CSV table of C-alpha atoms and ligand atoms in Angstrom, one decimal:
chain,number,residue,atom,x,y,z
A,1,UNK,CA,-19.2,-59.8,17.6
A,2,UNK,CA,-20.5,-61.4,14.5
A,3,UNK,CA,-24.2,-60.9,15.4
A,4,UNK,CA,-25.5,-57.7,16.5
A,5,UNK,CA,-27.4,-57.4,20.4
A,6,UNK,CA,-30.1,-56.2,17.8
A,7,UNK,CA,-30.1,-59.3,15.8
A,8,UNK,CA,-29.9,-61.8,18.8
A,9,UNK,CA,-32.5,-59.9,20.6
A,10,UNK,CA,-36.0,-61.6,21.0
A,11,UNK,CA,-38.7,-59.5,20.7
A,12,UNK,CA,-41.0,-60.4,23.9
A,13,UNK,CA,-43.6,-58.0,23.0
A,14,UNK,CA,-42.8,-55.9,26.8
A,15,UNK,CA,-44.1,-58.7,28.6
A,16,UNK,CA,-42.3,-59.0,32.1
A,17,UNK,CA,-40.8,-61.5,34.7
A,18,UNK,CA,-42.3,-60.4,38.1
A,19,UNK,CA,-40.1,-60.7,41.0
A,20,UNK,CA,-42.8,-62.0,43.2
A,21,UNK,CA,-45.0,-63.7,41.2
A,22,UNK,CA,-42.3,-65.1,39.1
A,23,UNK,CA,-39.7,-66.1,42.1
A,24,UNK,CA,-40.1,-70.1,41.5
A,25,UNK,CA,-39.3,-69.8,38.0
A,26,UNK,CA,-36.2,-67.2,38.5
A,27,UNK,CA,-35.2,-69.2,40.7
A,28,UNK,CA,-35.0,-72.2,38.3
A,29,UNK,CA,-33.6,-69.9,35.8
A,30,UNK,CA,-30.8,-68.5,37.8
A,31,UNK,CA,-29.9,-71.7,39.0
A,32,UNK,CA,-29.4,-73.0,35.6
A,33,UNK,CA,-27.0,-69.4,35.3
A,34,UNK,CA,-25.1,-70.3,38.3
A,35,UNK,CA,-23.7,-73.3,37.1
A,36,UNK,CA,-23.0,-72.4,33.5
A,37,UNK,CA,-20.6,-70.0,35.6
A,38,UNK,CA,-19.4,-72.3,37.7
A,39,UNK,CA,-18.2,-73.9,34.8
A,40,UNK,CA,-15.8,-71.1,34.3
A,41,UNK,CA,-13.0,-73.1,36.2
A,42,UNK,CA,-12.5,-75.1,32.9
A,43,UNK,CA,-10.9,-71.9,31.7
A,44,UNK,CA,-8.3,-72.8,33.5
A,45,UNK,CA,-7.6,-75.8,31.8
A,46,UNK,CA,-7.4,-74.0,28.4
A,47,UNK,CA,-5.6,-71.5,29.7
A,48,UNK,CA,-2.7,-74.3,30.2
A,49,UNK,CA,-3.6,-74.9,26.6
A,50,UNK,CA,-3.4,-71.5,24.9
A,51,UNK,CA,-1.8,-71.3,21.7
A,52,UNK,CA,-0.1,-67.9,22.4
A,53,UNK,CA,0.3,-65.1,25.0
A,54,UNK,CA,-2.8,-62.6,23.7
A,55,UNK,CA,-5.2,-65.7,24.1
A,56,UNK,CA,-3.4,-66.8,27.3
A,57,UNK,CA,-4.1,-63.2,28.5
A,58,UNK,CA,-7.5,-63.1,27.6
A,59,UNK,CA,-8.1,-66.6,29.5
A,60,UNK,CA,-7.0,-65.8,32.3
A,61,UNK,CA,-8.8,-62.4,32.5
A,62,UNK,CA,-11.7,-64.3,31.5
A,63,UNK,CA,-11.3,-66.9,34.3
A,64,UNK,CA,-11.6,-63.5,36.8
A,65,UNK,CA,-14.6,-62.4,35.1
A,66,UNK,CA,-16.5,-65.5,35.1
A,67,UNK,CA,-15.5,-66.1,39.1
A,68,UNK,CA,-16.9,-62.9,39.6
A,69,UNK,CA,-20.3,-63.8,37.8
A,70,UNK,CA,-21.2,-66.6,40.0
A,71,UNK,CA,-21.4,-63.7,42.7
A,72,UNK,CA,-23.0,-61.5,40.5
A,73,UNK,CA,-25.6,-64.9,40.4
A,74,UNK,CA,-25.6,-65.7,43.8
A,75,UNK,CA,-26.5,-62.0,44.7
A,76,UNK,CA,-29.1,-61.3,42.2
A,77,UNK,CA,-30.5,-64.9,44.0
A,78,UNK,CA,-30.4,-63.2,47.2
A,79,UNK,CA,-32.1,-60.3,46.6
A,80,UNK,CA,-34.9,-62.0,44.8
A,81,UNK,CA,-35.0,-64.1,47.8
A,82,UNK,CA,-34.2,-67.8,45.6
A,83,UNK,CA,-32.2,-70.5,46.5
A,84,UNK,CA,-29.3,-72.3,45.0
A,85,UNK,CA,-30.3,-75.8,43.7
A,86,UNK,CA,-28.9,-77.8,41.1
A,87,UNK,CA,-29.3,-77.2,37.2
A,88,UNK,CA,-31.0,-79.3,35.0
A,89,UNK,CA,-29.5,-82.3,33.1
A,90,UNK,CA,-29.4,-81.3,29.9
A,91,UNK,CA,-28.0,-77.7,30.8
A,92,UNK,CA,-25.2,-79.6,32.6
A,93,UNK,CA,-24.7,-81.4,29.4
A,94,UNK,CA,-24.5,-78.4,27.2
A,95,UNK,CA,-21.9,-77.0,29.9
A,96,UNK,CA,-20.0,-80.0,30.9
A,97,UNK,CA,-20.8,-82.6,28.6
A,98,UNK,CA,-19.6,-80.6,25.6
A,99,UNK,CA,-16.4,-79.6,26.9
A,100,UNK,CA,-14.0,-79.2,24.2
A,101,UNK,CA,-11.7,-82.4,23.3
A,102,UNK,CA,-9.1,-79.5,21.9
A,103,UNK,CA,-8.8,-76.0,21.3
A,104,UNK,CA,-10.6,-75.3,18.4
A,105,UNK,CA,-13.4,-77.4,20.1
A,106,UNK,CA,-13.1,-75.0,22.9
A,107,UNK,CA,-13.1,-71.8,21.2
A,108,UNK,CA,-16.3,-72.7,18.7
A,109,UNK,CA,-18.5,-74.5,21.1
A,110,UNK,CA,-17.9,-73.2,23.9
A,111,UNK,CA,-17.1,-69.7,23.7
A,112,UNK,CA,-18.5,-69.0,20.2
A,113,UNK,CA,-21.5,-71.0,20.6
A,114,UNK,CA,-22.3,-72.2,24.1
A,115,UNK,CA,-21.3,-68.1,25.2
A,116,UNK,CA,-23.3,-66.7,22.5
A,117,UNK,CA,-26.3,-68.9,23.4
A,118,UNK,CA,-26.0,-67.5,27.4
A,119,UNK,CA,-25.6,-64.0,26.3
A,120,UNK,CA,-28.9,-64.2,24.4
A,121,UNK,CA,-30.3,-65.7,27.7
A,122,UNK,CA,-29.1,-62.5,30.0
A,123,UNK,CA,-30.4,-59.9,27.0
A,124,UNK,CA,-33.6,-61.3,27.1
A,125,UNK,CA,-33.5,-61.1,31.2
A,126,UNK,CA,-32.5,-58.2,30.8
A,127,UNK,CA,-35.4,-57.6,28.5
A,128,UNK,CA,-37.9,-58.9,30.9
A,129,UNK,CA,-37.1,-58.8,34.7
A,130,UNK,CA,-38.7,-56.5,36.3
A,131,UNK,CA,-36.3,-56.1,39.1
A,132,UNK,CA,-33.7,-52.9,38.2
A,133,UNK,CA,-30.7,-53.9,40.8
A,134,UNK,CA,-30.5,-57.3,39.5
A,135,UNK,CA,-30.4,-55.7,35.2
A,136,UNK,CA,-27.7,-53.4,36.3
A,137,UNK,CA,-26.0,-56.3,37.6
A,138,UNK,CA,-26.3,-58.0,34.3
A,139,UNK,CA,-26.0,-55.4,32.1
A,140,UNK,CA,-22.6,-54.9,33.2
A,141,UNK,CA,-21.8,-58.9,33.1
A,142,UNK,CA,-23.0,-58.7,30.1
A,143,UNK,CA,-20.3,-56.5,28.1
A,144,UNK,CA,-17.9,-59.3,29.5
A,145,UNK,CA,-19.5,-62.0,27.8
A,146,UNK,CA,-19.5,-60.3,24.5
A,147,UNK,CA,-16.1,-60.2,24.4
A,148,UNK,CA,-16.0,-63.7,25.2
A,149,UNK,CA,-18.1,-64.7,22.4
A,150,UNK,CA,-15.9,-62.1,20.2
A,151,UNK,CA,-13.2,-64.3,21.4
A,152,UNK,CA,-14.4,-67.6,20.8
A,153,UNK,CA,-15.5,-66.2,16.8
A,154,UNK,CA,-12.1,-64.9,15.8
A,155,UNK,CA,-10.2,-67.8,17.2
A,156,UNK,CA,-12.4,-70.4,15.7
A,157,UNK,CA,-11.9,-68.3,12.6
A,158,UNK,CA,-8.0,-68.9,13.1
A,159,UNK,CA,-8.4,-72.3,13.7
A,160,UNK,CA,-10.7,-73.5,10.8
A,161,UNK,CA,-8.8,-71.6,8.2
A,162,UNK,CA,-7.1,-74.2,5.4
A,163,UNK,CA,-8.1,-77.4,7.3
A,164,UNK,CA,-11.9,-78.0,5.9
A,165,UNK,CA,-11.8,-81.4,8.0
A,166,UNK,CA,-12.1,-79.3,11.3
A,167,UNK,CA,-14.2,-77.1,9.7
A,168,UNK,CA,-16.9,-80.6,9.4
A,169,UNK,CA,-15.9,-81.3,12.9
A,170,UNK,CA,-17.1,-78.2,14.6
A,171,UNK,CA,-20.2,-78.2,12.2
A,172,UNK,CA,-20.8,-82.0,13.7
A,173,UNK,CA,-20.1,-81.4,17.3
A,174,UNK,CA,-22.5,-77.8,17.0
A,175,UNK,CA,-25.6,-79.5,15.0
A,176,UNK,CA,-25.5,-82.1,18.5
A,177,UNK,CA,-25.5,-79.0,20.9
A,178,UNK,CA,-28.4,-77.4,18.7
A,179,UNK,CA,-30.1,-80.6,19.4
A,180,UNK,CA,-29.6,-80.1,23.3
A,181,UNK,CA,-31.6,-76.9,22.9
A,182,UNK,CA,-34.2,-78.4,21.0
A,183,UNK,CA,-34.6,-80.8,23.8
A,184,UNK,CA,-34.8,-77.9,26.1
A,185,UNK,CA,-37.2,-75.7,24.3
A,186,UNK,CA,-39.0,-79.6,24.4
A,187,UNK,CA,-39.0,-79.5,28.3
A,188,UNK,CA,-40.2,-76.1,28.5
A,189,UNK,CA,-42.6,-76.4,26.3
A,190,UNK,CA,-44.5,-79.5,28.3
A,191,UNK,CA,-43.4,-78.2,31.8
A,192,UNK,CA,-44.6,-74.3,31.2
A,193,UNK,CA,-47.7,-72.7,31.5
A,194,UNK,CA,-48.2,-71.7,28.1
A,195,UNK,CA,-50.7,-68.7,29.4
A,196,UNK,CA,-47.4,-67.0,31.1
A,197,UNK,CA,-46.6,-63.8,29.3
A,198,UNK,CA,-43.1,-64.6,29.5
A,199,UNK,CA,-43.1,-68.2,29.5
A,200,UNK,CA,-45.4,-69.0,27.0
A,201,UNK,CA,-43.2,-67.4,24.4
A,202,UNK,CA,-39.8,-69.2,25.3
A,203,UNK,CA,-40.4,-71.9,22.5
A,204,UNK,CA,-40.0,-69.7,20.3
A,205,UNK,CA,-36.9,-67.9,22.3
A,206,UNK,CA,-35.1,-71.0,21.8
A,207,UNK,CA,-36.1,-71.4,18.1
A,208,UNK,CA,-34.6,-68.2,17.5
A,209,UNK,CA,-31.8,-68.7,19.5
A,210,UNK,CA,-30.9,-71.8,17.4
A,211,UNK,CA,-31.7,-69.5,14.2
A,212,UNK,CA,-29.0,-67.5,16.1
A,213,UNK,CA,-26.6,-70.0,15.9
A,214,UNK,CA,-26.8,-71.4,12.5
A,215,UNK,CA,-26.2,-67.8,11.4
A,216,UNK,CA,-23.1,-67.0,13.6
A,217,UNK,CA,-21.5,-70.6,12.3
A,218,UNK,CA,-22.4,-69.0,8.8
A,219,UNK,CA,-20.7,-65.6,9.9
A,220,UNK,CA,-17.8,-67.5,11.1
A,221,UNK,CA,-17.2,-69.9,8.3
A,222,UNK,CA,-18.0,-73.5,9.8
A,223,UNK,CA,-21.4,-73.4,8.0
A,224,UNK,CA,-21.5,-72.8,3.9
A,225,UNK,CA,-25.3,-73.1,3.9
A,226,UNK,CA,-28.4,-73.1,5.6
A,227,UNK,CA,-29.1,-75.3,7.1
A,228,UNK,CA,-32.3,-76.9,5.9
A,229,UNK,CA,-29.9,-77.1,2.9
A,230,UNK,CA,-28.7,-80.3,4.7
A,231,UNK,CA,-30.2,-83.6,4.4
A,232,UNK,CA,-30.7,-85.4,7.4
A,233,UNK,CA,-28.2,-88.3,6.2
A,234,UNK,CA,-25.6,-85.5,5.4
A,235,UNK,CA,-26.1,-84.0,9.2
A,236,UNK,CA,-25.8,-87.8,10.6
A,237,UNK,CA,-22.8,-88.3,8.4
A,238,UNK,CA,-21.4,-84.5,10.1
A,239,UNK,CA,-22.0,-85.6,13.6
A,240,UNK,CA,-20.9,-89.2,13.1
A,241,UNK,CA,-18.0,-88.3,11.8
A,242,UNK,CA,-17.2,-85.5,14.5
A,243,UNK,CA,-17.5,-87.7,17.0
A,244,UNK,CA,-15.7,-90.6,15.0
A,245,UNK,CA,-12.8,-88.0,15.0
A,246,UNK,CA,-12.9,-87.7,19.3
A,247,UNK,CA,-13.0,-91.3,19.8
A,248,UNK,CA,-9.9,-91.8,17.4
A,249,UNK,CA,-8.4,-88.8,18.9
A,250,UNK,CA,-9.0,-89.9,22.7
A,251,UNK,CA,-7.5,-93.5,21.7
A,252,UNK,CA,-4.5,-91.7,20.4
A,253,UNK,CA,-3.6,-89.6,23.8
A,254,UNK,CA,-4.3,-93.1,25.9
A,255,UNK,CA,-1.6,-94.6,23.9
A,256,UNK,CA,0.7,-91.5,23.9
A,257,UNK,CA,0.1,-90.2,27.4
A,258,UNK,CA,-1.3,-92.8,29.1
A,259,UNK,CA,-0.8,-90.6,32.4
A,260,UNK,CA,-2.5,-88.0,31.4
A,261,UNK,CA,-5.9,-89.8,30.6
A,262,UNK,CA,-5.7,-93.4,32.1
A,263,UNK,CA,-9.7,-94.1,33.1
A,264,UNK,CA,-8.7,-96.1,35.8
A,265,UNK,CA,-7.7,-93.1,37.6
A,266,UNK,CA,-10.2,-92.1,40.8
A,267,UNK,CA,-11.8,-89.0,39.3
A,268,UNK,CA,-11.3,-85.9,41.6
A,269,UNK,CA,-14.8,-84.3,42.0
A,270,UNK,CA,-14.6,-80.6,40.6
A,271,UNK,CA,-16.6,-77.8,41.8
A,272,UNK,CA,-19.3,-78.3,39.2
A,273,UNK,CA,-20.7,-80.8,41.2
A,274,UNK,CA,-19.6,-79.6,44.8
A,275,UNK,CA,-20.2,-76.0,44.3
A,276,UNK,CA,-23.7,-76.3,46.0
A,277,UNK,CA,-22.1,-77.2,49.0
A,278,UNK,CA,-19.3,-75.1,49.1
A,279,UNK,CA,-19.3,-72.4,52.2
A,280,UNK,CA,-18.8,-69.3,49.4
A,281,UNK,CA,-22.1,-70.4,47.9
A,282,UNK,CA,-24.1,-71.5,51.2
A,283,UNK,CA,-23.5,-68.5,53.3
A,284,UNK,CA,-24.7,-66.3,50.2
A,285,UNK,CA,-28.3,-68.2,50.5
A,286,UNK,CA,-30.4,-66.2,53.0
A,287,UNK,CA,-31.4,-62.8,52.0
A,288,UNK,CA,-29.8,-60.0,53.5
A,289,UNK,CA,-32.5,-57.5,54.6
A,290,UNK,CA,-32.8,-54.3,52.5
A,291,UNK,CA,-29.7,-55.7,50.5
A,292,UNK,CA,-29.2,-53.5,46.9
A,293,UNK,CA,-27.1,-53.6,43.9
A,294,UNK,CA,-25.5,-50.4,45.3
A,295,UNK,CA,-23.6,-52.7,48.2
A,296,UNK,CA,-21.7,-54.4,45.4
A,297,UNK,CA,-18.0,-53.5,45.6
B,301,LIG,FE1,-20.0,-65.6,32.6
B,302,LIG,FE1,-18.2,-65.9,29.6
């Protein structure tokens, strides 16, 4: 990876997450996990879409891995005693909102970015909880997603290299999902108790998750600044133009493969928006008595 565990680690000061006192809020925060692994199906779609066999290879492993992290979720849930509920709007819209209109969309925003930004989330779980069965669960998920961020740097490296137009894109589409943390670390900062060890400090998480992210789009190559070097008319200009770029791009497939993309289509609803009802992720939702991270197979 381009950023070291050491570098995107937030220094929390050793407060803690209690498991008891804190259940409401681990429960909000594991539900907004949850479904950023649900939304590992859409692997499968760029898996279809891989440019050669190593990547295909690596999707489709990756598809397995992030499968098995929603029962890594749903078990740390149950043995903190939380419920599965649904995830909050704007982390469905940095999930599913931002999917990637083509590869190099996936690899940089998605797995570069949108992966980097949940693997500082687990480290600094990891960090915090106070609950060893459910850190051993994560530390090992956690080596998975590193790779995928790994991943998702190199091929956006690939992908950017002699075409500066996509390298504006990418810098476009990331300064928008820097602006859905923003109005995240917003949320939080109204909704939280600000005297919570833990939560008073998440602010500031965010900020430096989002310092994070500007450097690893330095690191990578789509950023050739900082970016307070950026006017705000130059950063309007970015995402206008990024998105000017989709909207051209999705007229294009409409005319080309109008059977691919035609709206009219009744939209099949994915397991993103089901998976709260689905049996797998139902009959997970009542603690098992005395159940320990030692049961997992
Ligand atoms: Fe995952
Ligand atoms: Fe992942």
């Amino acid at each position: 990876m381009l950023l070291t565990r050491e570098e995107m680690t937030f220094d929390f000061g050793g407060a803690k997450l209690d498991p008891n006192r804190d259940r409401e809020l681990l429960e909000w925060m594991f539900n907004q996990f949850l479904y950023g692994e649900v939304t590992g199906i859409q692997v499968g779609h760029w898996l279809y879409d891989a440019p050669d066999l190593e990547a295909a290879k690596f999707l489709a492993r990756q598809s397995l891995e992030e499968m098995q992290h929603v029962d890594n979720f749903l078990r740390i849930m149950t043995m903190l005693g939380c419920q599965p509920r649904p995830a909050h709007p704007a982390v469905r819209f940095l999930a599913t909102g931002m999917m990637g209109g083509s590869w190099a969309e996936h690899v940089a925003l998605e797995m570069a970015q949108g992966e980097g930004f949940v693997l500082q989330a687990f480290y600094a779980v990891i960090d915090t909880l106070d609950h060893k069965p459910s850190i051993d669960i994560l530390r090992r998920a956690v080596k998975q997603e590193e790779r995928h961020v790994e991943f998702g740097e190199q091929q956006t490296q690939k992908a950017i290299e002699g075409r500066p137009w996509l390298r504006r894109r990418l810098l476009g589409l990331s300064l928008v999902s820097m602006w859905g943390v923003r109005r995240l670390a917003g949320f939080m900062e109204k909704r939280l108790p600000a005297e919570h060890p833990v939560l008073g400090q998440l602010p500031r998480f965010l900020e430096h998750a989002n310092r994070c992210a500007e450097l690893r789009l330095r690191r990578i190559g789509v950023l050739d600044r900082p970016l307070d070097q950026l006017s705000g008319a130059r950063r309007a200009a970015l995402v206008a133009e990024a998105y000017g770029g989709k909207a051209l791009g999705g007229l294009a497939s409409i005319v080309t493969l109008p059977l691919r993309v035609l709206p009219l289509w009744p939209k099949k609803k994915r397991l993103t928006e089901t998976y709260l009802r689905d049996s797998h992720v139902t009959g997970f939702a009542l603690p098992a008595a005395g159940e320990t991270a030692s049961q997992e197979p």
